[in-house]
Coordinates of C-alpha atoms in Angstrom, one line a residue:
X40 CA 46.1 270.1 -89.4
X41 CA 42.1 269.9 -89.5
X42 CA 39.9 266.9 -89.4
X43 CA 40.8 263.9 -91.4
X44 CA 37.5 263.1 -92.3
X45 CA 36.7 266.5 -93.7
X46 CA 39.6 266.0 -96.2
X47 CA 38.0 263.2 -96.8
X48 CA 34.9 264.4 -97.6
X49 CA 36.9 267.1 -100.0
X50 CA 39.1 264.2 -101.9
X51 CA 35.4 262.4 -102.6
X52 CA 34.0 265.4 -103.9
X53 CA 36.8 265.7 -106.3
X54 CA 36.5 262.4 -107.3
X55 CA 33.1 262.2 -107.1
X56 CA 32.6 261.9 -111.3
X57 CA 34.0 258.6 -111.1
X58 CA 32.4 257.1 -108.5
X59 CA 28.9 258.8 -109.7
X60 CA 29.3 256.7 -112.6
X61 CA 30.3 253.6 -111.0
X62 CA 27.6 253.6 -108.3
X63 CA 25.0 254.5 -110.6
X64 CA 26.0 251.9 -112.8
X65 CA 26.3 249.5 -110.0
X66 CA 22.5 250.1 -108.8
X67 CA 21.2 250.1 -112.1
X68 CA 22.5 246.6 -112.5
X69 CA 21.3 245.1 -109.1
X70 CA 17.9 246.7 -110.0
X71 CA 18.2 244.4 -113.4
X72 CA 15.9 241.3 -113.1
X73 CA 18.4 239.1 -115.2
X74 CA 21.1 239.6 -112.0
X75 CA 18.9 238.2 -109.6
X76 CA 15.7 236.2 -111.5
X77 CA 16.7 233.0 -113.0
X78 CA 14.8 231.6 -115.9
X79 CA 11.9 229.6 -115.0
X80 CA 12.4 226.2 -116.7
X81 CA 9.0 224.6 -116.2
X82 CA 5.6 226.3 -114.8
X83 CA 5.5 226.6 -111.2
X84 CA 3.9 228.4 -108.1
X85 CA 5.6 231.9 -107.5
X86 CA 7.0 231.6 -104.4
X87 CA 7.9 235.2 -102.2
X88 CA 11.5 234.8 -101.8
X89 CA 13.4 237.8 -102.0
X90 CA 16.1 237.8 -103.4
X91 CA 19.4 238.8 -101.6
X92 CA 20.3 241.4 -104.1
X93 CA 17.1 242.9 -104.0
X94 CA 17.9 244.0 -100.4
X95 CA 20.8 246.2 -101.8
X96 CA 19.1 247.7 -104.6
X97 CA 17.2 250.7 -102.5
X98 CA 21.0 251.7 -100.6
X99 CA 22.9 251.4 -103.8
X100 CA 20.4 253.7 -105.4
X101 CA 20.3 256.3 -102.4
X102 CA 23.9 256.4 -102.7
X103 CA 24.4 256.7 -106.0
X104 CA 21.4 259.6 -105.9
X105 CA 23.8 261.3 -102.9
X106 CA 27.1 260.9 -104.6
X107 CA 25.4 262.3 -107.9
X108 CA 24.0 265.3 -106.0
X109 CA 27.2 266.2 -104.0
X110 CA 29.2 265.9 -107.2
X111 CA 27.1 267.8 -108.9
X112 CA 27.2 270.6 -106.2
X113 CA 30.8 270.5 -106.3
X114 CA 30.9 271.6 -110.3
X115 CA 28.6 273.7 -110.1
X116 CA 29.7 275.6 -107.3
X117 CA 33.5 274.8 -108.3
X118 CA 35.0 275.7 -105.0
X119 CA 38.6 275.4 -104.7
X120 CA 39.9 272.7 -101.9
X121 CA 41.2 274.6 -99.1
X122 CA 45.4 274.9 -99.0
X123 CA 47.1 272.3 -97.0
X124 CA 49.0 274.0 -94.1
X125 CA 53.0 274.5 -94.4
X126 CA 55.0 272.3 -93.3
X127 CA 57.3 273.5 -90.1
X128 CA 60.2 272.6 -88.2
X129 CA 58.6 271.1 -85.4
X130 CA 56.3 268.8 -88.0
X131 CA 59.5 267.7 -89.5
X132 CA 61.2 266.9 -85.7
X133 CA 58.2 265.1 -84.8
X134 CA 58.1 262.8 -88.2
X135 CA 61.9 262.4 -87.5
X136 CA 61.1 260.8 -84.0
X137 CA 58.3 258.7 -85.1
X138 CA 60.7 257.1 -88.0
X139 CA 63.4 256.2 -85.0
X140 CA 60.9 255.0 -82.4
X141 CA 59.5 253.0 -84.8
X142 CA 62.9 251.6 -86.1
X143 CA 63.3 250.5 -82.6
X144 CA 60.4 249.2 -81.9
X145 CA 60.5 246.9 -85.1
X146 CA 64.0 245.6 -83.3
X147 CA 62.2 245.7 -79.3
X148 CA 59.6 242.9 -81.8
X149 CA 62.5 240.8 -83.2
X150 CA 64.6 240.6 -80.4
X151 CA 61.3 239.3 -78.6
X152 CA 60.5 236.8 -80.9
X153 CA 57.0 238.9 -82.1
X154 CA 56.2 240.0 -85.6
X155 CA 58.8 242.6 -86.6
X156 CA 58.0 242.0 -90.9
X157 CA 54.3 243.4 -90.0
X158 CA 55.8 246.4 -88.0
X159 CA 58.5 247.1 -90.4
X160 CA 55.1 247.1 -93.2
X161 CA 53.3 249.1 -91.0
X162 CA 56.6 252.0 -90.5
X163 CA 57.1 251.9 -94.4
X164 CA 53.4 252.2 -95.1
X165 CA 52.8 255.2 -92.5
X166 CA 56.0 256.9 -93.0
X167 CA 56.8 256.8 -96.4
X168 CA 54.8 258.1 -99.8
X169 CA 55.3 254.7 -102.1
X170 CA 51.3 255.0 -102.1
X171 CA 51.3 258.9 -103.3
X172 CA 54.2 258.5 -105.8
X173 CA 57.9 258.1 -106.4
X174 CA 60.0 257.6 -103.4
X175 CA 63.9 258.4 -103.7
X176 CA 65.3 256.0 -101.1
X177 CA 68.6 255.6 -101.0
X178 CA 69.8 253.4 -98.1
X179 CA 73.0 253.1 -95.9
X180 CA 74.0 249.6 -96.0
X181 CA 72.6 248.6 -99.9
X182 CA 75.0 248.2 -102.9
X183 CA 73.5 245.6 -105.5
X184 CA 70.6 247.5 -105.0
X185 CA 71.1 250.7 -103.6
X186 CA 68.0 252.7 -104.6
X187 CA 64.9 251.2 -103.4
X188 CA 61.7 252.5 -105.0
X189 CA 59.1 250.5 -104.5
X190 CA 57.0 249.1 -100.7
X191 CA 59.0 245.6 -101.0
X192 CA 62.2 246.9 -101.7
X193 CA 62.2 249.1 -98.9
X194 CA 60.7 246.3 -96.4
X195 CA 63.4 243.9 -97.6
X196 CA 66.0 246.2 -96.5
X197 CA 64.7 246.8 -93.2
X198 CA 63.9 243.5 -92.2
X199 CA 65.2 241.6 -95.2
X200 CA 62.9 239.5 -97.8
X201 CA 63.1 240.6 -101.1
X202 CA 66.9 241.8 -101.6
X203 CA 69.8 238.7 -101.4
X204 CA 72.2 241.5 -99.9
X205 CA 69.8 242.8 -97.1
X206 CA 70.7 241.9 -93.5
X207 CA 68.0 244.1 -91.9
X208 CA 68.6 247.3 -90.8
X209 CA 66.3 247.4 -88.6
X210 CA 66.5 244.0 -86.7
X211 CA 70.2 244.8 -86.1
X212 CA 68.8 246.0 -83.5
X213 CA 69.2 249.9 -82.1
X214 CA 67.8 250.8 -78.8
X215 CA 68.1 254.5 -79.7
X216 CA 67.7 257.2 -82.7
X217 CA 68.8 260.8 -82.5
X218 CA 68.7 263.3 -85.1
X219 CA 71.2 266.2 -85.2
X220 CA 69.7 268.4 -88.1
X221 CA 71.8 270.5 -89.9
X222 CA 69.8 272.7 -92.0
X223 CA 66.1 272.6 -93.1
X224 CA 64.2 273.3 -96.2
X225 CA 61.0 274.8 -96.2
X226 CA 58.7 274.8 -99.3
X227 CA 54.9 275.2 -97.8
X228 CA 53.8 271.7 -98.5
X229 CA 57.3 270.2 -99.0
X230 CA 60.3 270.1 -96.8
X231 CA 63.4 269.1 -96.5
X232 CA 65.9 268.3 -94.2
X233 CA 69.9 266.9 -93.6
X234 CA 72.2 266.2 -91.2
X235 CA 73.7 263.5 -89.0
X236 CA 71.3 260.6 -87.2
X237 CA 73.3 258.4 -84.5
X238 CA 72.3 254.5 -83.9
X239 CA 73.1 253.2 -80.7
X240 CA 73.4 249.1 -80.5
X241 CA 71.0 247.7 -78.3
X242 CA 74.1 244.8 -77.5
X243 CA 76.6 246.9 -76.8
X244 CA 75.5 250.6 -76.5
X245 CA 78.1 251.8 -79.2
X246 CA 76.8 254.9 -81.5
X247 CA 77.1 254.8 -84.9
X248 CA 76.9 258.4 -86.8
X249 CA 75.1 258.3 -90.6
X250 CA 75.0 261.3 -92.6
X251 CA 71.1 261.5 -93.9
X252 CA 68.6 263.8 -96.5
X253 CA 65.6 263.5 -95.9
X254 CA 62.4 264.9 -97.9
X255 CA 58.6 265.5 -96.7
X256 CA 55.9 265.9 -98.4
X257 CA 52.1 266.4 -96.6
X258 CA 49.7 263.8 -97.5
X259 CA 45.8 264.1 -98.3
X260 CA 45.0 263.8 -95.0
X261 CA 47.6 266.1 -93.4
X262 CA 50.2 263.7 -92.6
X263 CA 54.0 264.6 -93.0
X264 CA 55.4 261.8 -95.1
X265 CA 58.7 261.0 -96.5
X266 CA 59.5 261.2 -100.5
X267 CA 63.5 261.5 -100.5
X268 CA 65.3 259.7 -98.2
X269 CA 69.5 259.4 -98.4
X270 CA 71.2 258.1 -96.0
X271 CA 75.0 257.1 -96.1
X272 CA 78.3 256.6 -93.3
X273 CA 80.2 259.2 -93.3
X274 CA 83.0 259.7 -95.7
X275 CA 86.0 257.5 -94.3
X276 CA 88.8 259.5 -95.8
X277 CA 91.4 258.5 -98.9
X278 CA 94.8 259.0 -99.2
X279 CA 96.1 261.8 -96.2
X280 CA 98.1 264.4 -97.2
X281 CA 101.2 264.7 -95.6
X282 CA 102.3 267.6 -93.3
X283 CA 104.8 269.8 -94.8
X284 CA 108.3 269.5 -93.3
X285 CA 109.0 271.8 -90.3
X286 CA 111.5 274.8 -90.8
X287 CA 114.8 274.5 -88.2
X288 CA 114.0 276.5 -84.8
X289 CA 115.5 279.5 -84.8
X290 CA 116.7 281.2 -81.6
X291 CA 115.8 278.6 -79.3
X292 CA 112.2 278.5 -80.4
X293 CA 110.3 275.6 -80.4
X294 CA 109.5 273.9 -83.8
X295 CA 105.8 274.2 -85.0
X296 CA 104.2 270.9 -84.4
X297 CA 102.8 269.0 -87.3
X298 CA 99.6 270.0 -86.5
X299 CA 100.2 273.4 -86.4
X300 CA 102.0 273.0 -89.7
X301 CA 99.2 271.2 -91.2
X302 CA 97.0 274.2 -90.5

């Protein structure tokens, strides 16, 4: 998806009238005297000390001159940044088995005594956008708060903290994730994607199925992150409806079953 540090380099340029400002500024006050020469309060020998500041004033300077220069390149020139590459299939497969290894390993952590709230951070903060913009979460097993849309709420839920309710869903723990994708939304730069993920418990190898939406977006830097993510068990069923009474056999034949009826 190209080099990270090139886009990089392209998100500085863009940005590079603020920090222009605030480097120049910066180096123009280390260079001030009054930062770093205190008031003599009686006559005395000059002694050559140099101050510590004084060390920093040439750097600042040089990189206030660079960032000044590139940004000034960049208006002048006013090249476009180049277009992010679409998002695929395969990206969206891969960022779907990254999100269930790493819900496993944050329960491999817990259930070995290590420290699953900094992994659980570290999943959130890699996988989701909270740091780009909104984030629709919606989790499975949430109902006093069921949309979680900020970084604590959704670390709370996954190895509880924050949220009274929250057991953590991630500590439970699973020793597998598998995605069964149902259909796929592709919007260049944006993605989408639904279906049915099964949990297996690491205690007793049972699978649980969970219905799931899940959106992408691609980062700065290239990464497939998630934006939209819905997840709920599937629907359990309400009142049945009852099969309509079979008709009497006639000659000999065998009553429809009430399967057969129901169809």
């Amino acid at each position: 998806r190209g080099s990270p540090a090139w886009h990089l380099v392209e998100v500085q340029l863009t940005r590079s009238s603020c920090y222009m400002l605030s480097l120049t500024t910066a180096a123009a006050a280390f260079a001030s005297p009054s930062l770093h020469t205190a008031p003599a309060r009686r006559a005395a020998p000059p002694v050559a000390v140099q101050s510590p500041l004084e060390s920093l004033r040439a750097p600042l300077q040089t990189a206030a001159a660079t960032l000044f220069s590139l940004g000034l390149a960049a208006q002048l020139t006013a090249a476009p940044l180049p277009a992010s590459a679409d998002i695929t299939k395969a990206d969206i497969i891969a960022a779907e088995e990254r999100w269930g290894d790493g819900i496993v390993r944050v329960g491999e952590i817990y259930s070995k005594g290590g420290d699953y709230k900094s992994a659980a951070k570290i999943l959130v903060d890699l996988m989701y956008g909270y740091d780009q913009g909104p984030v629709l979460f919606k989790p499975t097993k949430a109902a006093e708060k069921e949309f979680r849309v900020t970084p604590g709420e959704a670390y709370s839920y996954f190895v509880t903290g924050q949220e009274v309710e929250d057991k953590g869903f991630a500590i439970h723990p699973w020793s597998k994730v598998r995605f069964d994708n149902k259909q796929f939304l592709l919007k260049g730069d944006t993605a989408a994607a639904m279906g049915n993920y099964y949990f297996t418990d690491a205690k007793t190898g049972e699978e649980t199925k969970v219905d799931f939406t899940f959106g992408y977006f691609e980062d700065v830097l290239g990464n497939v992150r998630i934006n939209l993510h819905h997840s709920s068990l599937p629907y359990g069923g309400g009142a049945k409806v009852a099969a309509p009474a079979a008709a009497p056999a006639a000659d000999g034949a065998a009553a429809p079953t009430a399967a057969a009826a129901a169809a």
